[in-house]
Short mmCIF file of C-alpha atoms in Angstrom, two decimals:
data_model
loop_
_atom_site.label_atom_id
_atom_site.label_comp_id
_atom_site.label_asym_id
_atom_site.label_seq_id
_atom_site.Cartn_x
_atom_site.Cartn_y
_atom_site.Cartn_z
CA UNK A 1 23.84 -45.58 -61.61
CA UNK A 2 22.54 -48.08 -59.14
CA UNK A 3 25.86 -47.98 -57.32
CA UNK A 4 25.59 -44.22 -56.89
CA UNK A 5 22.28 -44.51 -55.10
CA UNK A 6 23.32 -47.05 -52.53
CA UNK A 7 24.89 -44.67 -50.02
CA UNK A 8 21.59 -42.79 -49.87
CA UNK A 9 19.76 -45.97 -48.97
CA UNK A 10 22.42 -46.92 -46.44
CA UNK A 11 22.31 -43.56 -44.69
CA UNK A 12 18.52 -43.75 -44.49
CA UNK A 13 18.67 -47.20 -42.97
CA UNK A 14 21.31 -46.26 -40.47
CA UNK A 15 19.30 -43.30 -39.24
CA UNK A 16 16.94 -45.81 -37.68
CA UNK A 17 19.62 -47.16 -35.36
CA UNK A 18 19.61 -45.95 -31.77
CA UNK A 19 22.67 -43.73 -31.65
CA UNK A 20 24.60 -42.99 -28.48
CA UNK A 21 27.75 -41.02 -27.71
CA UNK A 22 30.70 -42.30 -29.75
CA UNK A 23 32.65 -43.06 -26.59
CA UNK A 24 29.81 -45.20 -25.24
CA UNK A 25 29.04 -46.84 -28.56
CA UNK A 26 30.59 -50.33 -28.80
CA UNK A 27 30.07 -50.41 -32.56
CA UNK A 28 31.94 -47.15 -32.97
CA UNK A 29 34.76 -48.30 -30.70
CA UNK A 30 34.92 -51.52 -32.69
CA UNK A 31 35.28 -49.47 -35.85
CA UNK A 32 38.13 -47.50 -34.27
CA UNK A 33 40.00 -50.68 -33.38
CA UNK A 34 39.52 -52.22 -36.81
CA UNK A 35 40.50 -49.02 -38.60
CA UNK A 36 43.61 -48.77 -36.44
CA UNK A 37 44.91 -52.20 -37.43
CA UNK A 38 43.82 -51.85 -41.04
CA UNK A 39 45.54 -48.51 -41.49
CA UNK A 40 48.76 -50.02 -40.17
CA UNK A 41 48.47 -52.87 -42.66
CA UNK A 42 47.72 -50.44 -45.49
CA UNK A 43 50.44 -47.96 -44.55
CA UNK A 44 53.41 -50.22 -43.92
CA UNK A 45 54.07 -51.19 -47.56
CA UNK A 46 53.87 -47.60 -48.79
CA UNK A 47 56.30 -45.92 -46.43
CA UNK A 48 59.69 -46.96 -47.76
CA UNK A 49 58.85 -48.21 -51.22
CA UNK A 50 60.78 -45.45 -52.93
CA UNK A 51 63.85 -46.55 -50.96
CA UNK A 52 63.17 -50.18 -51.75
CA UNK A 53 62.89 -49.53 -55.46
CA UNK A 54 66.03 -47.46 -55.54
CA UNK A 55 68.20 -49.57 -53.25
CA UNK A 56 67.02 -53.09 -54.10
CA UNK A 57 65.85 -52.86 -57.70
CA UNK A 58 68.03 -49.91 -58.73
CA UNK A 59 65.13 -48.00 -60.23
CA UNK A 60 66.12 -44.49 -61.23
CA UNK A 61 64.75 -41.46 -59.42
CA UNK A 62 63.07 -40.32 -62.61
CA UNK A 63 61.22 -43.63 -62.86
CA UNK A 64 60.27 -43.38 -59.20
CA UNK A 65 58.86 -39.94 -59.92
CA UNK A 66 56.83 -41.41 -62.75
CA UNK A 67 55.51 -44.03 -60.36
CA UNK A 68 54.43 -41.25 -58.04
CA UNK A 69 52.50 -39.70 -60.89
CA UNK A 70 50.90 -43.04 -61.66
CA UNK A 71 50.01 -43.45 -58.00
CA UNK A 72 48.25 -40.11 -57.97
CA UNK A 73 46.46 -40.76 -61.25
CA UNK A 74 45.40 -44.12 -59.91
CA UNK A 75 44.21 -42.51 -56.68
CA UNK A 76 42.17 -39.94 -58.60
CA UNK A 77 40.62 -42.59 -60.84
CA UNK A 78 39.89 -44.88 -57.92
CA UNK A 79 38.32 -42.11 -55.86
CA UNK A 80 36.18 -40.85 -58.74
CA UNK A 81 35.20 -44.30 -59.94
CA UNK A 82 34.70 -46.05 -56.63
CA UNK A 83 33.91 -43.18 -54.27
CA UNK A 84 30.19 -43.85 -54.56
CA UNK A 85 30.34 -47.53 -53.79
CA UNK A 86 28.67 -48.89 -50.70
CA UNK A 87 30.90 -48.24 -47.74
CA UNK A 88 31.48 -51.92 -46.97
CA UNK A 89 32.36 -52.66 -50.59
CA UNK A 90 34.65 -49.65 -50.81
CA UNK A 91 36.53 -50.64 -47.68
CA UNK A 92 37.02 -54.18 -48.99
CA UNK A 93 38.20 -53.00 -52.40
CA UNK A 94 40.57 -50.51 -50.79
CA UNK A 95 42.27 -53.32 -48.91
CA UNK A 96 42.41 -55.57 -51.95
CA UNK A 97 44.00 -52.80 -54.01
CA UNK A 98 46.70 -52.26 -51.41
CA UNK A 99 47.28 -56.00 -51.21
CA UNK A 100 47.82 -55.94 -54.98
CA UNK A 101 50.31 -53.12 -54.53
CA UNK A 102 52.24 -55.05 -51.89
CA UNK A 103 52.21 -58.22 -53.98
CA UNK A 104 53.50 -56.47 -57.08
CA UNK A 105 56.26 -54.72 -55.14
CA UNK A 106 57.31 -58.00 -53.56
CA UNK A 107 57.11 -60.28 -56.58
CA UNK A 108 57.44 -57.79 -59.42
CA UNK A 109 60.52 -58.14 -61.57
CA UNK A 110 60.08 -55.28 -64.00
CA UNK A 111 59.41 -51.57 -64.01
CA UNK A 112 56.02 -52.22 -65.57
CA UNK A 113 55.03 -54.36 -62.60
CA UNK A 114 55.97 -51.54 -60.24
CA UNK A 115 54.04 -49.05 -62.35
CA UNK A 116 51.02 -51.33 -62.14
CA UNK A 117 51.48 -51.66 -58.40
CA UNK A 118 51.55 -47.94 -57.88
CA UNK A 119 48.31 -47.55 -59.75
CA UNK A 120 46.59 -49.47 -56.95
CA UNK A 121 47.98 -47.44 -54.08
CA UNK A 122 44.85 -45.27 -54.12
CA UNK A 123 43.13 -48.10 -52.29
CA UNK A 124 44.50 -46.58 -49.11
CA UNK A 125 42.70 -43.31 -49.74
CA UNK A 126 39.55 -45.15 -50.66
CA UNK A 127 39.60 -47.14 -47.43
CA UNK A 128 40.15 -44.08 -45.27
CA UNK A 129 37.40 -42.08 -46.91
CA UNK A 130 34.98 -44.96 -46.62
CA UNK A 131 35.87 -45.58 -42.97
CA UNK A 132 35.23 -41.94 -42.16
CA UNK A 133 31.92 -42.01 -43.99
CA UNK A 134 30.99 -45.19 -42.13
CA UNK A 135 31.80 -43.61 -38.78
CA UNK A 136 29.33 -40.81 -39.52
CA UNK A 137 26.52 -43.33 -39.74
CA UNK A 138 27.21 -44.56 -36.21
CA UNK A 139 26.82 -41.26 -34.36
CA UNK A 140 24.39 -38.41 -33.93
CA UNK A 141 24.84 -35.31 -36.08
CA UNK A 142 25.92 -33.28 -33.05
CA UNK A 143 28.72 -35.76 -32.35
CA UNK A 144 30.10 -35.68 -35.86
CA UNK A 145 33.12 -33.55 -34.97
CA UNK A 146 34.05 -35.73 -32.04
CA UNK A 147 33.52 -38.89 -34.09
CA UNK A 148 35.70 -37.64 -36.94
CA UNK A 149 38.31 -36.56 -34.46
CA UNK A 150 38.35 -39.97 -32.80
CA UNK A 151 38.56 -41.81 -36.12
CA UNK A 152 41.39 -39.61 -37.32
CA UNK A 153 43.15 -40.04 -34.00
CA UNK A 154 42.89 -43.79 -34.48
CA UNK A 155 44.34 -43.30 -37.95
CA UNK A 156 47.05 -41.14 -36.47
CA UNK A 157 48.12 -43.73 -33.95
CA UNK A 158 48.33 -46.24 -36.77
CA UNK A 159 50.36 -43.80 -38.82
CA UNK A 160 52.79 -43.43 -35.92
CA UNK A 161 53.30 -47.17 -35.77
CA UNK A 162 53.37 -47.97 -39.48
CA UNK A 163 56.51 -46.09 -40.60
CA UNK A 164 58.47 -47.34 -37.60
CA UNK A 165 57.32 -50.89 -38.26
CA UNK A 166 58.26 -50.46 -41.90
CA UNK A 167 61.68 -49.19 -40.87
CA UNK A 168 62.41 -52.17 -38.63
CA UNK A 169 61.09 -54.65 -41.20
CA UNK A 170 63.13 -52.98 -43.92
CA UNK A 171 66.27 -53.17 -41.83
CA UNK A 172 65.61 -56.87 -41.22
CA UNK A 173 64.90 -57.60 -44.86
CA UNK A 174 63.38 -55.16 -47.41
CA UNK A 175 60.91 -57.72 -48.79
CA UNK A 176 59.60 -58.38 -45.27
CA UNK A 177 57.70 -55.09 -45.44
CA UNK A 178 55.44 -56.45 -48.17
CA UNK A 179 55.15 -59.98 -46.83
CA UNK A 180 54.10 -58.73 -43.40
CA UNK A 181 51.61 -56.33 -44.94
CA UNK A 182 50.00 -59.04 -47.05
CA UNK A 183 49.64 -61.28 -44.01
CA UNK A 184 48.13 -58.44 -41.98
CA UNK A 185 45.69 -57.53 -44.75
CA UNK A 186 44.32 -61.07 -44.82
CA UNK A 187 43.45 -60.63 -41.15
CA UNK A 188 42.07 -57.10 -41.45
CA UNK A 189 39.82 -58.03 -44.37
CA UNK A 190 38.27 -60.64 -42.11
CA UNK A 191 37.92 -58.12 -39.27
CA UNK A 192 36.26 -55.57 -41.54
CA UNK A 193 33.82 -58.14 -42.88
CA UNK A 194 32.99 -59.10 -39.31
CA UNK A 195 32.32 -55.47 -38.43
CA UNK A 196 29.87 -55.05 -41.30
CA UNK A 197 28.27 -58.42 -40.69
CA UNK A 198 27.46 -57.43 -37.13
CA UNK A 199 26.24 -54.02 -38.20
CA UNK A 200 23.99 -55.59 -40.83
CA UNK A 201 22.44 -57.77 -38.15
CA UNK A 202 21.86 -54.66 -36.07
CA UNK A 203 20.15 -52.80 -38.91
CA UNK A 204 17.74 -55.54 -39.86
CA UNK A 205 15.45 -55.41 -36.81
CA UNK A 206 15.00 -51.66 -37.27
CA UNK A 207 13.64 -52.19 -40.77
CA UNK A 208 10.90 -54.55 -39.75
CA UNK B 1 24.93 -23.85 -58.74
CA UNK B 2 26.52 -25.58 -61.73
CA UNK B 3 26.38 -29.35 -61.34
CA UNK B 4 24.56 -28.81 -58.06
CA UNK B 5 27.83 -28.10 -56.26
CA UNK B 6 27.70 -25.41 -53.59
CA UNK B 7 29.99 -22.45 -54.26
CA UNK B 8 31.91 -22.90 -51.02
CA UNK B 9 32.40 -26.58 -51.65
CA UNK B 10 33.77 -25.71 -55.07
CA UNK B 11 36.26 -23.37 -53.41
CA UNK B 12 37.28 -26.09 -50.96
CA UNK B 13 37.70 -28.47 -53.89
CA UNK B 14 39.94 -25.98 -55.72
CA UNK B 15 41.97 -25.53 -52.54
CA UNK B 16 42.33 -29.28 -52.22
CA UNK B 17 43.47 -29.42 -55.84
CA UNK B 18 46.13 -26.76 -55.31
CA UNK B 19 47.29 -28.36 -52.09
CA UNK B 20 47.56 -31.73 -53.77
CA UNK B 21 49.53 -30.02 -56.52
CA UNK B 22 52.09 -28.63 -54.09
CA UNK B 23 52.39 -31.67 -51.90
CA UNK B 24 52.60 -34.02 -54.85
CA UNK B 25 55.80 -32.28 -55.88
CA UNK B 26 57.81 -33.46 -52.92
CA UNK B 27 56.11 -35.84 -50.52
CA UNK B 28 56.89 -38.90 -52.57
CA UNK B 29 60.61 -38.22 -52.43
CA UNK B 30 60.89 -37.46 -48.76
CA UNK B 31 62.35 -40.90 -47.85
CA UNK B 32 64.94 -40.54 -50.59
CA UNK B 33 65.87 -37.07 -49.38
CA UNK B 34 66.21 -38.33 -45.83
CA UNK B 35 68.41 -41.14 -47.05
CA UNK B 36 70.66 -38.55 -48.66
CA UNK B 37 71.23 -37.20 -45.17
CA UNK B 38 72.60 -40.57 -44.08
CA UNK B 39 69.47 -41.73 -42.30
CA UNK B 40 68.76 -45.45 -41.98
CA UNK B 41 65.35 -47.01 -42.56
CA UNK B 42 64.31 -46.80 -38.92
CA UNK B 43 65.25 -43.12 -38.70
CA UNK B 44 63.33 -42.41 -41.89
CA UNK B 45 60.37 -44.28 -40.47
CA UNK B 46 60.63 -42.22 -37.30
CA UNK B 47 60.47 -38.96 -39.25
CA UNK B 48 57.51 -40.21 -41.26
CA UNK B 49 55.76 -41.33 -38.09
CA UNK B 50 55.75 -37.75 -36.84
CA UNK B 51 52.74 -37.22 -39.01
CA UNK B 52 50.92 -39.70 -36.85
CA UNK B 53 52.08 -38.00 -33.67
CA UNK B 54 50.74 -34.69 -34.90
CA UNK B 55 47.53 -36.23 -36.06
CA UNK B 56 47.00 -37.80 -32.67
CA UNK B 57 47.58 -34.50 -30.92
CA UNK B 58 45.57 -32.30 -33.25
CA UNK B 59 42.59 -34.22 -34.51
CA UNK B 60 40.33 -34.37 -31.49
CA UNK B 61 40.88 -30.72 -30.50
CA UNK B 62 40.34 -29.71 -34.13
CA UNK B 63 37.01 -31.48 -34.16
CA UNK B 64 36.03 -29.97 -30.84
CA UNK B 65 37.03 -26.41 -31.74
CA UNK B 66 35.37 -26.61 -35.12
CA UNK B 67 32.15 -27.67 -33.43
CA UNK B 68 32.52 -24.78 -30.98
CA UNK B 69 33.97 -21.91 -33.01
CA UNK B 70 33.38 -22.88 -36.61
CA UNK B 71 35.72 -24.18 -39.23
CA UNK B 72 36.86 -21.04 -41.01
CA UNK B 73 39.14 -19.68 -38.25
CA UNK B 74 40.87 -23.04 -38.01
CA UNK B 75 41.34 -23.21 -41.75
CA UNK B 76 42.95 -19.76 -41.82
CA UNK B 77 45.24 -20.62 -38.89
CA UNK B 78 46.32 -23.80 -40.57
CA UNK B 79 47.05 -22.00 -43.82
CA UNK B 80 49.43 -19.72 -41.96
CA UNK B 81 51.09 -22.78 -40.43
CA UNK B 82 51.40 -24.20 -43.91
CA UNK B 83 53.26 -21.17 -45.17
CA UNK B 84 55.61 -21.36 -42.19
CA UNK B 85 56.24 -25.05 -42.78
CA UNK B 86 57.00 -24.53 -46.47
CA UNK B 87 59.58 -21.87 -45.59
CA UNK B 88 61.29 -24.08 -43.00
CA UNK B 89 61.38 -27.11 -45.30
CA UNK B 90 62.68 -25.05 -48.20
CA UNK B 91 65.50 -23.73 -46.03
CA UNK B 92 66.45 -27.17 -44.72
CA UNK B 93 70.04 -28.27 -45.16
CA UNK B 94 69.98 -31.20 -42.78
CA UNK B 95 67.64 -33.66 -41.13
CA UNK B 96 67.23 -31.80 -37.83
CA UNK B 97 66.23 -28.67 -39.71
CA UNK B 98 63.83 -30.38 -42.08
CA UNK B 99 61.89 -32.09 -39.34
CA UNK B 100 60.24 -29.01 -37.75
CA UNK B 101 59.07 -27.84 -41.16
CA UNK B 102 57.70 -31.25 -41.90
CA UNK B 103 55.90 -31.26 -38.59
CA UNK B 104 54.31 -27.89 -39.29
CA UNK B 105 53.23 -29.11 -42.69
CA UNK B 106 51.59 -32.06 -41.05
CA UNK B 107 49.62 -29.77 -38.75
CA UNK B 108 48.41 -27.83 -41.74
CA UNK B 109 47.36 -30.95 -43.52
CA UNK B 110 45.37 -32.16 -40.62
CA UNK B 111 43.72 -28.93 -39.70
CA UNK B 112 42.66 -27.68 -43.04
CA UNK B 113 43.22 -29.38 -46.29
CA UNK B 114 42.95 -32.92 -47.50
CA UNK B 115 46.23 -34.52 -48.17
CA UNK B 116 48.04 -37.68 -48.81
CA UNK B 117 49.05 -40.60 -48.18
CA UNK B 118 48.03 -40.60 -45.26
CA UNK B 119 45.34 -39.30 -46.11
CA UNK B 120 42.63 -38.92 -46.31
CA UNK B 121 39.56 -36.69 -45.33
CA UNK B 122 40.22 -34.30 -42.61
CA UNK B 123 38.26 -33.24 -39.70
CA UNK B 124 37.69 -29.59 -40.38
CA UNK B 125 37.11 -29.76 -44.07
CA UNK B 126 34.79 -32.66 -43.57
CA UNK B 127 32.78 -30.67 -41.06
CA UNK B 128 32.92 -27.52 -43.17
CA UNK B 129 31.55 -29.46 -46.08
CA UNK B 130 28.88 -30.99 -43.91
CA UNK B 131 27.69 -27.59 -42.77
CA UNK B 132 27.20 -26.33 -46.29
CA UNK B 133 24.01 -28.38 -46.25
CA UNK B 134 24.15 -29.64 -49.74
CA UNK B 135 21.53 -31.95 -51.06
CA UNK B 136 24.31 -34.50 -51.38
CA UNK B 137 24.46 -37.21 -48.75
CA UNK B 138 27.00 -36.46 -46.06
CA UNK B 139 29.25 -39.36 -46.95
CA UNK B 140 29.47 -38.11 -50.53
CA UNK B 141 30.50 -34.66 -49.34
CA UNK B 142 33.25 -36.17 -47.29
CA UNK B 143 34.62 -38.11 -50.21
CA UNK B 144 34.39 -35.28 -52.74
CA UNK B 145 37.19 -33.06 -51.47
CA UNK B 146 39.48 -36.09 -51.30
CA UNK B 147 39.03 -36.63 -54.99
CA UNK B 148 40.11 -33.11 -55.86
CA UNK B 149 43.21 -33.46 -53.74
CA UNK B 150 44.00 -36.66 -55.64
CA UNK B 151 43.66 -34.88 -58.97
CA UNK B 152 46.01 -32.13 -57.87
CA UNK B 153 48.61 -34.51 -56.56
CA UNK B 154 49.05 -36.09 -59.97
CA UNK B 155 51.83 -33.66 -60.61
CA UNK B 156 54.50 -35.87 -59.14
CA UNK B 157 57.77 -34.69 -60.52
CA UNK B 158 59.98 -36.65 -62.78
CA UNK B 159 62.82 -35.91 -60.45
CA UNK B 160 65.87 -34.69 -62.28
CA UNK B 161 68.27 -37.57 -62.44
CA UNK B 162 71.06 -35.25 -61.37
CA UNK B 163 69.51 -34.96 -57.92
CA UNK B 164 72.13 -36.36 -55.68
CA UNK B 165 72.55 -34.19 -52.68
CA UNK B 166 70.42 -32.82 -49.90
CA UNK B 167 71.10 -29.36 -51.27
CA UNK B 168 69.52 -30.38 -54.57
CA UNK B 169 66.43 -31.45 -52.70
CA UNK B 170 66.36 -28.25 -50.71
CA UNK B 171 66.63 -26.15 -53.85
CA UNK B 172 63.97 -28.26 -55.45
CA UNK B 173 61.59 -27.59 -52.57
CA UNK B 174 62.22 -23.90 -52.87
CA UNK B 175 61.45 -23.94 -56.56
#
């Protein structure tokens, strides 16, 4: 219950910040940059996992289909259960869930491990939704369309890069996809925490 | 309204559910289908990256036009694109033919309805939701339609184990 009320408080607090055009807003541009790198890190391990499971671990197509179902169930549960978390917490958990996915795909030795990994893939959706919600708090209402467009464009550029990166990594060594993603997520978690730390410092003076 | 959900938001949520239902049936197997057409990992990655190309091209104009003209016309246009993309993908027999349909599908996803993996909340639906002026906080509106897409997309298929050729995949799409 208390978790559900936090976004209300956050939005109220953020309304007190002096908001400028998204393009002239360093905080918003910082968010775009962080989201760009984070989406790459979150996307890379997902792109070719069905190939990896079939070609490397010889998982049947039926089992891969079941994993897809588990991924979607996991996404639904994650979005319903965690969708009301504070934005900063949701973004962190989203990254941790995808890191769990990458770790289980890399180190997992059984179908059950892969099933478990796919359950966590909804962390990607959680992160994206939270990032979009966060971007709204940084702009004026009249700039919402432009802000959403810019954030999704940042996502898009990341989504252009991620499958290609996954393809090259997979060609080099299939496991490299997950190892590289885990390393990148360690960095992006730090970047995201930095973003919220700075924003928190910016909010505090407005409250006093 | 029941549960305090605006009627139009409920309709958007149902749409997201149905869209997730349809997309969940095939999107997960796209890399495997592309592999059947003798594509290597980099080529498969290139096809998948087209979604990003389309997103980059479409998102900002979509936000701008929805601010200027409203969201409903864009949603209808994107639904028509979606129908076209489904037809092209269903008719695909080879990689070059599948790609345009996939591209169209991507445009639809980005213009109108929440979708996958990539995911996500999309510009127009997010704005449409925002303009319904619910008592809900804006960020909650944005996240709500995503959840319904996720519920719909649970219908990942247990792919028939006999699937072995691109034609199988094509027929499967058409079904």
